[in-house]
Coordinates of C-alpha atoms in Angstrom, one line a residue:
Chain F
M110 CA 18.3 82.8 8.8
D111 CA 16.5 79.8 9.7
S112 CA 18.9 77.2 10.2
S113 CA 17.0 75.1 11.9
G114 CA 14.4 75.0 9.5
D115 CA 17.1 74.3 6.8
R116 CA 18.1 71.5 9.0
W117 CA 14.7 69.6 9.2
L118 CA 14.3 70.1 5.8
L119 CA 17.6 68.3 4.8
W120 CA 16.9 65.5 6.8
V121 CA 13.5 65.2 5.3
L122 CA 15.3 65.1 1.8
R123 CA 18.3 63.0 3.2
G124 CA 15.7 60.5 4.1
S125 CA 13.7 60.7 0.7
A126 CA 17.2 59.7 -0.7
V127 CA 17.3 56.7 2.0
I128 CA 14.4 55.2 1.1
A129 CA 14.8 55.7 -2.9
G130 CA 18.1 54.3 -2.9
G131 CA 16.5 51.7 -0.5
V132 CA 14.1 50.1 -3.1
T133 CA 16.9 48.4 -4.7
L134 CA 18.1 46.9 -1.8
L135 CA 14.5 45.8 -0.6
V136 CA 13.9 44.6 -4.1
I137 CA 17.2 42.1 -4.1
L138 CA 16.8 41.1 -0.5
F139 CA 12.7 39.6 -1.5
L140 CA 14.4 38.4 -4.2
V141 CA 16.8 36.4 -2.4
A142 CA 14.5 35.3 0.8
A143 CA 12.1 34.1 -2.0
S144 CA 15.2 32.5 -3.4
V145 CA 16.5 30.5 -0.6
P146 CA 13.9 27.4 -0.6
A147 CA 14.9 26.5 -4.4
F148 CA 18.3 26.8 -3.0
Q149 CA 18.1 24.3 -0.1
H150 CA 15.8 22.4 -1.6
L151 CA 17.3 22.0 -5.0
G152 CA 20.8 23.4 -4.5
V153 CA 22.3 24.8 -7.5
V154 CA 23.3 21.9 -9.8
R155 CA 19.8 20.5 -10.5
F156 CA 18.9 23.9 -12.0
F157 CA 21.1 22.3 -15.1
T158 CA 21.4 18.7 -14.1
D159 CA 17.7 17.8 -13.9
A160 CA 15.9 15.7 -17.1
S161 CA 13.6 18.4 -18.1
W162 CA 11.5 21.4 -16.8
H163 CA 8.2 19.5 -14.7
P164 CA 8.4 21.6 -11.7
A165 CA 6.0 20.2 -8.8
E166 CA 5.7 22.1 -5.5
Y167 CA 8.1 19.8 -3.7
A168 CA 11.6 19.4 -5.2
A169 CA 12.0 15.6 -4.9
E170 CA 8.1 15.2 -6.8
G171 CA 9.3 17.5 -10.0
T172 CA 12.1 18.0 -12.5
F173 CA 13.8 21.4 -12.8
N174 CA 16.2 22.0 -15.2
L175 CA 16.2 25.8 -16.4
W176 CA 19.0 25.7 -18.8
P177 CA 16.7 25.4 -22.3
M178 CA 15.1 28.5 -21.0
L179 CA 18.6 29.9 -20.4
V180 CA 19.7 28.9 -24.0
G181 CA 16.2 30.5 -25.3
S182 CA 17.1 34.0 -23.8
L183 CA 20.3 34.0 -25.2
L184 CA 19.9 32.5 -28.4
V185 CA 16.7 35.1 -28.2
T186 CA 18.7 38.2 -27.5
A187 CA 21.9 37.2 -29.1
G188 CA 19.7 37.4 -32.4
A189 CA 17.8 40.6 -32.0
V190 CA 21.2 42.2 -30.9
L191 CA 22.7 40.7 -34.1
I192 CA 19.7 41.9 -36.8
A193 CA 19.4 46.1 -34.4
A194 CA 22.9 46.7 -34.3
P195 CA 23.4 47.1 -37.8
L196 CA 20.3 48.8 -38.6
G197 CA 20.5 50.8 -35.3
V198 CA 24.0 52.0 -36.0
G199 CA 23.2 52.4 -39.7
A200 CA 20.3 55.0 -38.7
A201 CA 22.3 56.7 -36.9
V202 CA 25.2 57.3 -39.4
F203 CA 22.5 57.6 -42.1
C204 CA 20.8 60.4 -40.0
Q205 CA 24.2 62.1 -39.2
Y206 CA 26.0 62.4 -42.3
Y207 CA 23.9 60.5 -45.2
A208 CA 20.4 62.2 -45.3
P209 CA 18.9 65.8 -46.0
G210 CA 18.2 67.6 -43.2
A211 CA 14.1 66.8 -43.2
V212 CA 14.8 63.2 -43.7
A213 CA 17.1 63.1 -41.0
A214 CA 14.8 65.0 -39.1
T215 CA 11.6 62.9 -39.8
Y216 CA 13.8 59.5 -39.3
R217 CA 14.8 60.3 -35.8
R218 CA 11.1 61.3 -35.3
A219 CA 9.7 57.6 -36.4
I220 CA 12.4 56.3 -34.7
E221 CA 11.4 57.9 -31.2
L222 CA 7.8 57.2 -32.0
L223 CA 8.6 53.4 -32.3
A224 CA 10.7 53.7 -29.0
G225 CA 7.0 54.6 -27.6
I226 CA 5.2 51.5 -28.5
P227 CA 4.7 49.3 -25.5
S228 CA 5.7 46.2 -26.0
V229 CA 2.1 43.9 -25.4
V230 CA 1.7 46.2 -28.6
F231 CA 4.2 44.8 -30.4
G232 CA 3.8 41.3 -29.0
F233 CA 0.3 42.0 -30.1
W234 CA 1.2 42.7 -33.7
G235 CA 3.6 40.1 -34.5
L236 CA 0.9 37.7 -33.1
I237 CA -1.4 39.0 -35.6
V238 CA 0.5 39.5 -38.3
L239 CA 4.3 38.1 -37.9
V240 CA 3.5 34.9 -36.7
P241 CA 0.7 33.9 -39.7
M242 CA 3.5 34.8 -41.9
I243 CA 6.3 32.8 -40.8
N244 CA 3.6 30.0 -40.3
Q245 CA 2.9 29.8 -44.0
W246 CA 6.5 30.1 -44.7
H247 CA 7.2 27.5 -42.3
P248 CA 5.2 26.1 -39.7
P249 CA 4.3 26.7 -36.9
G250 CA 4.7 30.7 -37.0
Q251 CA 5.6 31.2 -32.9
S252 CA 9.2 30.3 -33.1
L253 CA 12.3 31.4 -32.3
L254 CA 12.1 33.8 -35.3
A255 CA 9.5 35.5 -34.5
A256 CA 10.9 36.2 -31.3
V257 CA 14.0 37.5 -32.5
L258 CA 12.6 39.6 -35.2
I259 CA 9.5 41.5 -33.1
L260 CA 12.5 41.9 -30.1
S261 CA 15.0 43.2 -32.4
L262 CA 12.5 46.3 -33.8
M263 CA 12.1 47.0 -30.0
I264 CA 15.7 47.3 -29.5
L265 CA 16.9 48.9 -32.4
P266 CA 15.6 52.7 -31.1
T267 CA 18.2 52.0 -27.7
I268 CA 20.8 51.5 -30.4
A269 CA 20.0 54.1 -32.8
M270 CA 19.0 57.1 -30.1
I271 CA 22.5 56.5 -28.2
S272 CA 24.8 56.3 -30.9
D273 CA 23.2 59.2 -33.0
A274 CA 23.9 61.1 -29.8
S275 CA 27.2 59.9 -29.1
M276 CA 28.4 60.5 -33.2
A277 CA 26.3 64.2 -32.9
Q278 CA 29.3 64.9 -29.7
L279 CA 32.2 64.5 -32.2
P280 CA 34.3 67.7 -32.7
D281 CA 33.4 69.1 -35.6
E282 CA 37.4 69.3 -36.4
Y283 CA 37.4 65.3 -36.7
R284 CA 35.3 66.1 -40.0
F285 CA 37.0 69.2 -41.0
S286 CA 40.4 67.1 -40.8
A287 CA 39.0 64.1 -42.7
E288 CA 37.9 66.2 -45.4
A289 CA 41.1 68.0 -45.9
L290 CA 42.9 64.9 -46.1
G291 CA 40.3 64.2 -49.3
L292 CA 38.7 61.3 -47.8
T293 CA 35.4 59.9 -49.4
R294 CA 32.0 60.2 -47.1
W295 CA 31.9 56.4 -46.5
A296 CA 35.7 56.6 -45.9
T297 CA 35.5 59.6 -43.2
V298 CA 32.6 57.4 -41.6
R299 CA 34.4 54.2 -41.2
G300 CA 37.7 55.1 -40.8
V301 CA 37.3 58.3 -38.4
M302 CA 33.5 58.6 -36.9
L303 CA 32.5 55.5 -36.1
P304 CA 36.0 54.3 -33.7
A305 CA 35.6 57.9 -32.5
A306 CA 31.7 57.2 -31.6
A307 CA 32.7 53.3 -30.3
P308 CA 32.0 54.4 -26.4
G309 CA 28.8 55.5 -27.4
V310 CA 28.1 52.9 -29.7
L311 CA 29.4 50.6 -27.4
T312 CA 26.8 51.8 -24.3
G313 CA 24.0 51.5 -26.6
L314 CA 24.7 48.1 -27.9
I315 CA 25.1 47.0 -24.3
L316 CA 22.0 48.8 -22.7
A317 CA 20.0 47.3 -25.7
T318 CA 21.3 43.5 -25.0
G319 CA 20.0 44.6 -20.9
R320 CA 16.8 45.6 -22.3
A321 CA 16.5 42.5 -24.9
I322 CA 16.9 39.6 -22.0
G323 CA 14.7 41.2 -19.8
E324 CA 11.9 41.7 -22.2
T325 CA 9.0 39.9 -21.1
L326 CA 5.6 40.4 -22.6
A327 CA 6.4 40.5 -26.6
V328 CA 8.2 37.7 -26.5
L329 CA 6.1 35.7 -24.8
M330 CA 3.7 36.5 -27.1
V331 CA 5.0 35.0 -30.2
C332 CA 7.6 32.6 -29.6
G333 CA 5.7 29.2 -28.6
N334 CA 6.9 28.5 -25.3
I335 CA 7.9 25.0 -25.4
V336 CA 10.8 24.1 -23.2
Q337 CA 13.1 22.7 -25.5
I338 CA 16.7 23.9 -27.2
P339 CA 15.7 25.0 -30.6
T340 CA 17.4 23.3 -33.3
S341 CA 16.1 25.9 -36.1
A342 CA 14.7 29.0 -36.5
F343 CA 11.6 27.8 -37.1
E344 CA 10.8 26.0 -33.6
P345 CA 9.5 27.3 -30.3
V346 CA 11.4 28.6 -28.0
R347 CA 10.8 29.7 -24.2
T348 CA 12.6 32.1 -22.6
L349 CA 13.3 33.0 -18.7
T350 CA 10.9 35.7 -18.6
A351 CA 8.4 34.5 -20.1
N352 CA 8.5 31.7 -17.6
I353 CA 8.6 33.4 -14.7
A354 CA 4.7 35.7 -16.3
L355 CA 3.6 32.1 -17.8
E356 CA 4.0 29.8 -14.2
M357 CA 3.6 32.9 -11.7
A358 CA 0.2 32.4 -11.8
Y359 CA -0.2 29.2 -10.2
A360 CA 3.5 28.3 -9.0
A361 CA 3.9 27.3 -5.3
G362 CA 6.1 26.2 -3.1
D363 CA 9.8 25.2 -4.5
H364 CA 8.2 25.6 -8.0
R365 CA 8.0 29.1 -7.0
A366 CA 11.2 29.9 -5.3
S367 CA 12.6 28.1 -8.3
L368 CA 11.1 30.9 -10.3
F369 CA 12.6 33.5 -8.1
V370 CA 15.5 32.2 -8.6
T371 CA 15.1 32.6 -12.5
G372 CA 14.2 36.3 -11.8
L373 CA 17.8 36.6 -9.9
I374 CA 20.0 34.6 -12.8
L375 CA 18.2 37.6 -15.3
T376 CA 18.5 40.8 -12.5
F377 CA 22.3 39.4 -12.0
I378 CA 22.8 39.4 -15.6
V379 CA 21.5 42.7 -16.0
V380 CA 23.1 45.0 -13.6
A381 CA 26.6 43.2 -15.0
L382 CA 25.8 44.6 -18.1
V383 CA 24.9 47.8 -16.3
F384 CA 28.3 47.8 -14.6
I385 CA 30.0 47.4 -17.8
V386 CA 28.2 50.6 -19.1
E387 CA 29.4 52.5 -16.1
K388 CA 33.2 51.3 -16.7
I389 CA 33.0 52.5 -20.8
N390 CA 31.4 55.8 -19.5
R391 CA 34.1 56.9 -16.4
R392 CA 36.8 55.2 -18.9
F393 CA 35.6 57.8 -22.5
S394 CA 33.5 60.3 -20.2
S395 CA 34.3 63.0 -22.7
L396 CA 33.0 61.1 -25.6
I397 CA 29.7 59.9 -24.2
P398 CA 26.6 62.2 -24.1
Chain A
M76 CA 28.1 71.3 -42.0
K77 CA 27.3 68.4 -44.3
S78 CA 28.0 69.8 -47.8
L79 CA 31.8 69.7 -46.6
I80 CA 32.1 66.2 -47.5
H81 CA 32.0 66.4 -50.7
R82 CA 30.5 63.5 -52.9
Q83 CA 32.8 61.5 -54.6
R84 CA 31.9 58.8 -56.8
K85 CA 33.8 55.6 -55.5
P86 CA 32.4 52.4 -55.8
A87 CA 32.5 51.7 -52.1
D88 CA 31.3 55.5 -51.4
A89 CA 28.1 54.6 -53.6
F90 CA 27.4 51.0 -52.1
A91 CA 27.6 52.3 -47.9
A92 CA 25.0 55.3 -49.0
V93 CA 22.8 52.9 -50.9
I94 CA 22.7 50.6 -48.5
L95 CA 22.4 52.8 -45.3
W96 CA 19.3 54.2 -47.4
V97 CA 17.6 50.8 -47.9
M98 CA 18.4 50.3 -44.4
A99 CA 16.3 53.3 -43.6
M100 CA 13.9 53.1 -45.6
A101 CA 13.1 49.1 -44.3
V102 CA 12.6 50.1 -40.9
S103 CA 10.7 53.0 -41.9
F104 CA 8.3 50.4 -43.9
V105 CA 8.0 48.5 -40.9
F106 CA 6.9 51.3 -38.5
V107 CA 4.4 52.5 -41.0
W108 CA 3.4 48.8 -41.5
I109 CA 2.6 48.1 -37.2
V110 CA 1.5 51.8 -37.1
F111 CA -1.3 51.0 -40.1
S112 CA -1.8 47.4 -38.6
I113 CA -3.1 48.7 -35.4
V114 CA -5.2 52.2 -36.4
A115 CA -7.0 49.8 -39.3
G116 CA -7.3 47.1 -37.2
G117 CA -8.5 49.2 -34.1
L118 CA -10.8 52.2 -36.0
S119 CA -13.7 49.2 -36.6
S120 CA -14.1 48.6 -32.7
I121 CA -13.7 52.2 -31.5
S122 CA -17.1 54.3 -30.4
R123 CA -18.0 55.9 -27.9
E124 CA -20.0 52.4 -26.5
F125 CA -16.5 51.0 -26.7
L126 CA -15.3 53.8 -24.5
T127 CA -18.4 54.1 -22.1
K128 CA -19.2 50.5 -21.2
P129 CA -17.6 48.0 -19.2
P130 CA -16.4 44.9 -21.2
E131 CA -18.5 42.0 -21.8
F132 CA -18.0 38.2 -22.0
S133 CA -14.0 38.5 -21.0
G134 CA -13.9 41.5 -23.6
R135 CA -14.9 40.4 -26.7
S136 CA -17.9 42.5 -26.6
G137 CA -19.1 45.4 -24.5
G138 CA -16.4 48.7 -24.2
I139 CA -12.6 49.1 -21.8
S140 CA -14.7 51.9 -19.2
T141 CA -13.5 49.3 -16.1
V142 CA -10.2 48.9 -17.5
L143 CA -10.0 52.7 -18.5
V144 CA -10.6 53.7 -14.9
S145 CA -8.3 50.5 -13.3
T146 CA -5.5 52.0 -15.7
A147 CA -6.0 56.3 -13.8
V148 CA -5.8 54.5 -10.5
I149 CA -2.6 52.6 -10.9
L150 CA -1.2 55.7 -12.9
M151 CA -2.1 58.3 -10.2
I152 CA -0.7 56.2 -7.3
C153 CA 2.6 55.6 -9.0
L154 CA 3.0 59.3 -9.7
G155 CA 1.1 59.9 -6.4
A156 CA 4.0 57.3 -5.2
A157 CA 7.1 58.1 -7.6
V158 CA 6.8 62.3 -7.8
P159 CA 6.9 63.2 -4.2
L160 CA 9.8 60.8 -3.3
G161 CA 11.5 62.0 -6.6
I162 CA 11.6 65.0 -6.0
A163 CA 12.9 65.0 -2.9
T164 CA 15.8 62.9 -3.4
A165 CA 16.9 65.0 -6.7
L166 CA 17.1 67.8 -4.6
F167 CA 19.2 66.1 -1.7
L168 CA 21.4 64.7 -5.4
S169 CA 21.6 67.9 -7.0
E170 CA 21.6 70.6 -3.7
F171 CA 23.2 68.8 -0.8
T172 CA 25.7 66.6 -2.3
G173 CA 29.0 67.0 -4.6
N174 CA 29.7 64.4 -7.1
D175 CA 32.4 63.0 -5.0
E176 CA 30.0 62.7 -1.7
W177 CA 29.8 58.4 -0.9
F178 CA 26.1 58.7 0.1
G179 CA 25.2 60.5 -3.0
R180 CA 27.1 57.7 -4.8
L181 CA 25.9 55.2 -2.8
V182 CA 22.4 56.3 -3.7
R183 CA 22.9 57.4 -7.5
R184 CA 25.0 53.7 -8.1
S185 CA 21.7 51.9 -6.5
L186 CA 19.1 53.5 -8.7
D187 CA 21.8 52.7 -11.7
V188 CA 21.2 48.9 -10.5
L189 CA 16.9 49.7 -10.0
A190 CA 16.6 51.1 -13.6
G191 CA 18.3 48.1 -15.4
V192 CA 15.5 45.4 -13.2
P193 CA 13.8 43.9 -16.0
S194 CA 10.5 44.7 -15.3
I195 CA 9.0 41.2 -14.7
V196 CA 11.5 41.1 -11.9
F197 CA 9.4 43.7 -10.7
G198 CA 6.2 41.8 -10.6
L199 CA 7.6 39.4 -8.6
F200 CA 9.3 42.2 -6.0
G201 CA 5.6 43.4 -6.2
S202 CA 3.6 40.2 -5.8
V203 CA 6.2 39.3 -2.8
F204 CA 6.3 42.8 -0.7
F205 CA 3.3 44.9 -1.6
C206 CA 0.5 41.9 -2.0
R207 CA 2.3 40.0 0.6
V208 CA 4.2 41.1 3.2
L209 CA 1.8 44.3 3.3
G210 CA -1.1 42.2 2.3
M211 CA -2.6 44.4 -0.1
G212 CA -3.5 41.1 -2.1
Y213 CA -3.8 41.8 -6.0
S214 CA -4.9 45.0 -6.2
L215 CA -4.8 48.2 -8.0
I216 CA -2.6 50.0 -5.2
A217 CA 0.1 46.9 -5.5
G218 CA -0.1 47.5 -9.0
G219 CA 0.7 51.4 -8.5
L220 CA 3.3 50.9 -6.1
T221 CA 5.1 48.6 -8.0
L222 CA 5.2 50.8 -11.2
A223 CA 6.1 53.3 -8.8
C224 CA 9.6 51.1 -7.9
M225 CA 10.1 50.8 -11.6
V226 CA 9.6 54.5 -13.1
L227 CA 11.4 55.8 -9.5
P228 CA 15.1 56.1 -11.4
I229 CA 13.6 57.7 -14.4
F230 CA 11.8 60.4 -12.9
I231 CA 14.6 60.8 -10.3
R232 CA 17.3 61.5 -13.5
S233 CA 15.2 63.6 -15.3
A234 CA 14.3 65.4 -12.2
E235 CA 18.0 66.0 -11.0
A236 CA 18.4 66.7 -14.6
G237 CA 16.2 69.7 -14.5
L238 CA 17.2 71.0 -10.8
R239 CA 21.2 70.8 -12.2
A240 CA 20.2 73.5 -15.0
V241 CA 18.8 75.9 -12.8
P242 CA 21.8 78.5 -13.1
E243 CA 24.3 78.3 -10.2
E244 CA 23.8 82.4 -10.5
Y245 CA 20.7 81.8 -8.1
R246 CA 22.1 79.8 -5.4
S247 CA 25.4 82.2 -5.0
T248 CA 23.2 85.3 -5.4
A249 CA 20.7 84.0 -3.0
A250 CA 23.5 82.7 -0.4
A251 CA 24.9 86.8 -0.4
L252 CA 21.7 88.0 0.5
G253 CA 21.7 85.8 3.4
I254 CA 18.6 83.9 2.6
S255 CA 17.6 80.4 4.2
R256 CA 18.7 77.9 1.9
R257 CA 15.0 76.4 2.5
A258 CA 13.4 79.1 0.8
V259 CA 16.2 79.7 -2.1
I260 CA 14.6 75.6 -2.9
F261 CA 11.1 76.3 -2.7
R262 CA 11.0 80.1 -3.6
L263 CA 13.8 80.0 -6.7
I264 CA 15.2 76.3 -7.7
L265 CA 12.0 74.3 -7.7
P266 CA 10.0 77.3 -10.0
A267 CA 12.9 77.6 -12.0
A268 CA 12.9 73.3 -12.6
V269 CA 9.3 73.1 -13.0
P270 CA 9.6 72.4 -17.0
G271 CA 12.1 69.7 -16.3
L272 CA 10.2 68.2 -13.7
I273 CA 7.2 68.1 -15.4
S274 CA 8.6 66.4 -18.9
G275 CA 10.6 63.7 -16.0
L276 CA 6.8 63.4 -14.5
I277 CA 5.5 62.8 -18.3
L278 CA 8.2 60.1 -19.2
S279 CA 7.2 58.1 -16.0
L280 CA 3.7 58.3 -17.0
G281 CA 4.5 57.0 -20.2
R282 CA 6.5 54.2 -19.4
A283 CA 4.1 53.2 -16.4
A284 CA 1.5 53.2 -19.2
A285 CA 3.1 50.6 -21.1
E286 CA 4.1 48.3 -18.7
T287 CA 2.1 45.3 -18.7
A288 CA 4.6 42.3 -16.9
A289 CA 5.2 44.2 -13.6
L290 CA 1.0 44.2 -13.4
L291 CA 0.2 40.6 -14.1
Y292 CA 0.7 39.5 -10.6
T293 CA 0.1 42.6 -9.1
S294 CA -3.2 44.1 -9.6
G295 CA -4.0 41.3 -11.4
Y296 CA -6.6 40.5 -14.0
V297 CA -10.2 41.7 -12.8
D298 CA -12.3 43.5 -15.4
R299 CA -15.3 44.7 -13.2
M300 CA -15.5 48.5 -11.6
P301 CA -12.9 48.6 -8.7
E302 CA -14.6 49.8 -5.7
S303 CA -11.5 51.2 -3.9
V304 CA -8.0 51.1 -4.5
F305 CA -7.7 47.6 -3.1
D306 CA -9.8 45.8 -5.4
S307 CA -8.3 44.2 -8.4
G308 CA -8.3 45.8 -11.5
R309 CA -6.8 44.9 -15.0
S310 CA -4.8 48.0 -17.2
L311 CA -5.0 48.6 -20.9
T312 CA -1.8 46.5 -21.6
V313 CA -2.9 43.4 -19.4
H314 CA -6.3 43.9 -21.0
I315 CA -4.7 44.0 -24.8
Y316 CA -2.7 41.1 -23.6
D317 CA -5.4 38.5 -22.3
L318 CA -7.6 39.3 -25.5
A319 CA -4.6 38.5 -27.4
M320 CA -3.9 35.2 -25.5
N321 CA -6.6 33.9 -23.6
V322 CA -9.6 34.9 -25.0
P323 CA -10.2 33.3 -28.8
G324 CA -12.3 35.9 -30.7
G325 CA -11.2 39.0 -28.6
N326 CA -8.8 40.3 -31.6
S327 CA -11.2 42.8 -32.5
H328 CA -11.2 44.5 -29.2
A329 CA -7.5 43.9 -28.9
Y330 CA -6.9 46.0 -31.5
G331 CA -9.1 48.6 -30.6
S332 CA -7.7 48.2 -26.7
A333 CA -4.0 48.5 -28.7
L334 CA -5.2 51.9 -30.6
V335 CA -6.5 53.6 -27.6
L336 CA -3.0 52.9 -25.7
V337 CA -0.7 53.9 -28.6
V338 CA -2.8 57.5 -29.1
L339 CA -2.6 57.7 -24.8
L340 CA 0.8 57.2 -25.6
L341 CA 1.9 59.2 -28.3
I342 CA -0.2 62.0 -26.6
I343 CA 2.0 61.4 -23.2
N344 CA 5.2 61.5 -25.5
G345 CA 4.5 64.2 -27.6
A346 CA 3.6 66.4 -24.4
A347 CA 7.3 65.2 -22.8
T348 CA 9.0 66.2 -26.0
W349 CA 7.1 69.5 -26.5
I350 CA 8.0 70.3 -22.6
G351 CA 11.2 69.2 -23.1
E352 CA 12.2 71.8 -25.9
H353 CA 9.9 74.1 -24.5
G354 CA 11.4 74.5 -21.0
L355 CA 14.8 73.9 -23.2
R356 CA 14.3 77.2 -25.1
R357 CA 13.3 79.6 -22.8
R358 CA 16.7 78.4 -20.4
L359 CA 18.8 79.1 -23.2
I360 CA 17.2 82.4 -23.5
R361 CA 17.2 83.5 -20.3
S362 CA 21.2 82.6 -20.6

C-alpha cells in the first residue's frame, strides 16, 4: 500500500476540481469587473430611460438605452419557443406513439443531425435562402420573423430529444392501464403520457429558452440589427447578443463596459433558467432522464 | 408495445395523427432543404485547390488551407487544456466525493452554471482574461483556451458518466485485495472508462468546432498562415461568418466552407454516437 502516493493523487484531483469549478467564478468575476465602470458612470436607470442607443466612450457623450434590444431578445426567444414547442413535443409524441419503428428511428436521426448543424451555418442558410424569400413577400427580409424561424429550427432538437427521452422513461403500466380503460391513442397521449412526462418536457422547454436567448450568430445574420422596438414581424430588430458581437470590435470606455453589462444580464437570465430546471429535476427526479 | 394501443376511428384521434405526421414531414422537409442547399451550393467550390491553397481577396478566391490549420490548432489547444483538467475533475467527482459532500456539490453546481453561460459571454470573458490580463492578445491560444472553458462542463459531465458506469465490483474487489487507490484508478477504472471518455472528448470537439461567437474576439479574423500559437487566426466558422456578412461576392466560398464544416461535424458527431453505442454494448455484454 502506498498511501502517500494516494494522498498526493487526491490533492492533484482536488486541485483540478477547484480549477474547473473556479472557471465559473472567474467568468463572473471578470464580467462584473469589466461592467463596473458602466455602473459607476451610468448607473442602472439610464440603461432603460435614455433616449436611444448611441453609445460613446464617455458616459456623458452618449445615450445608452438597452431596452429595445432586451425587448428584441425576448421577442425573438418567445417567438422561437412558441413555434418550436409544438413541433418538438409533437416530434417526441410522434416517435414514441405514432410512427412505425423505422420511421421513428430515421426521424430521430434527422433531429440529431439538425442539432449538429452549427449556428453559423443556420445563419448563413437563413441569410441566403430564407431572407430573400421573406423579402419578396414583405421587404426588407432581414427581420424579427427571419430570426424567429431560424432560431426555432435551432432549438427544436433540444425540445424534441429531451421530451422523447422523458416519455421513453414512463412505465409501461401507464400504457397498459389506459389501454384497459379503452382510451384511444390520442386520449392516452393527451390524458396520460403528456401529463406524466410534463416535468421532462418542461425541462426541455426551459433549456431551449436558455439556448435561444444566448444564441448570437444565427440571429445576428438574419435579424437586420436595427435598434428599435418592432411594430410588426417583418421589421428588423437587434438582440442583446448580436449587439455585443457587432460592437465589441470598436467599443471603448463606458461603451465597452456597457456591453459587459449586457453580457451580465444575459448570464443572469440563463443561470436563473438553469436553477429553475434544477428545482424541477429535484422535485420530479424519478421522472426525468 | 405500440400494437397494444388500438387504432380507433374517432375524429379527434385521426385528426391528431394527421397533425403529427404533417409536423414530422414539415420538419424533415426543412432539414433536407437545408442540407440540400449547403451541398448543392458548396460542391461547386470544393476542389483539391480549395483545401490546399490559402484564401485570396478576403476569401473570394483561393482556398481555406490557412483557415483549416488555424481551426485545427484552436481545437487541439482547446482539447489539450480541457481533457486533462476534465478527466482529473471527473475522477475526483466520481471516485472521491459522495453526492452529499458539500465540495463535490459546489463544483457540480458551478459547472452547471458554466454550462448555461451563452457562448458570446465566453467570448467577452476570453477577450478580457486571456487576451488582456494574461497578455495573449488576439491569438489561437486565447481562442483555444476560451473554448476549453466553454466545453469543460460538457466534457466533465460525460467523463463522469463514463467513470460511474465502471462496475462497482472493480473497486470493492481491488479494495479487498488491498490495492492502492492510485493503482485502481490508473490500472482498472480509467482503462475501463475509455469509451465514455472518448465519446465525451468527441462531443466536446464537435461543440468547439461549431462555435463562432466565442472566437470572434479571442482568436480574431486574420486569414494568414499562423506561425505560432500567439498569432491570430480565423476558424472555419469565423471564415463563413466573415464571407457571408462582410465580403460582397463571398457566398460561393462561404457555401464551400460551410459544406466542409458540416461534413467535418457529421464525421465527429457520427464517431461520438458510434463509440457511445459500441462502448455501451460492450459494458452490457460484460455484465
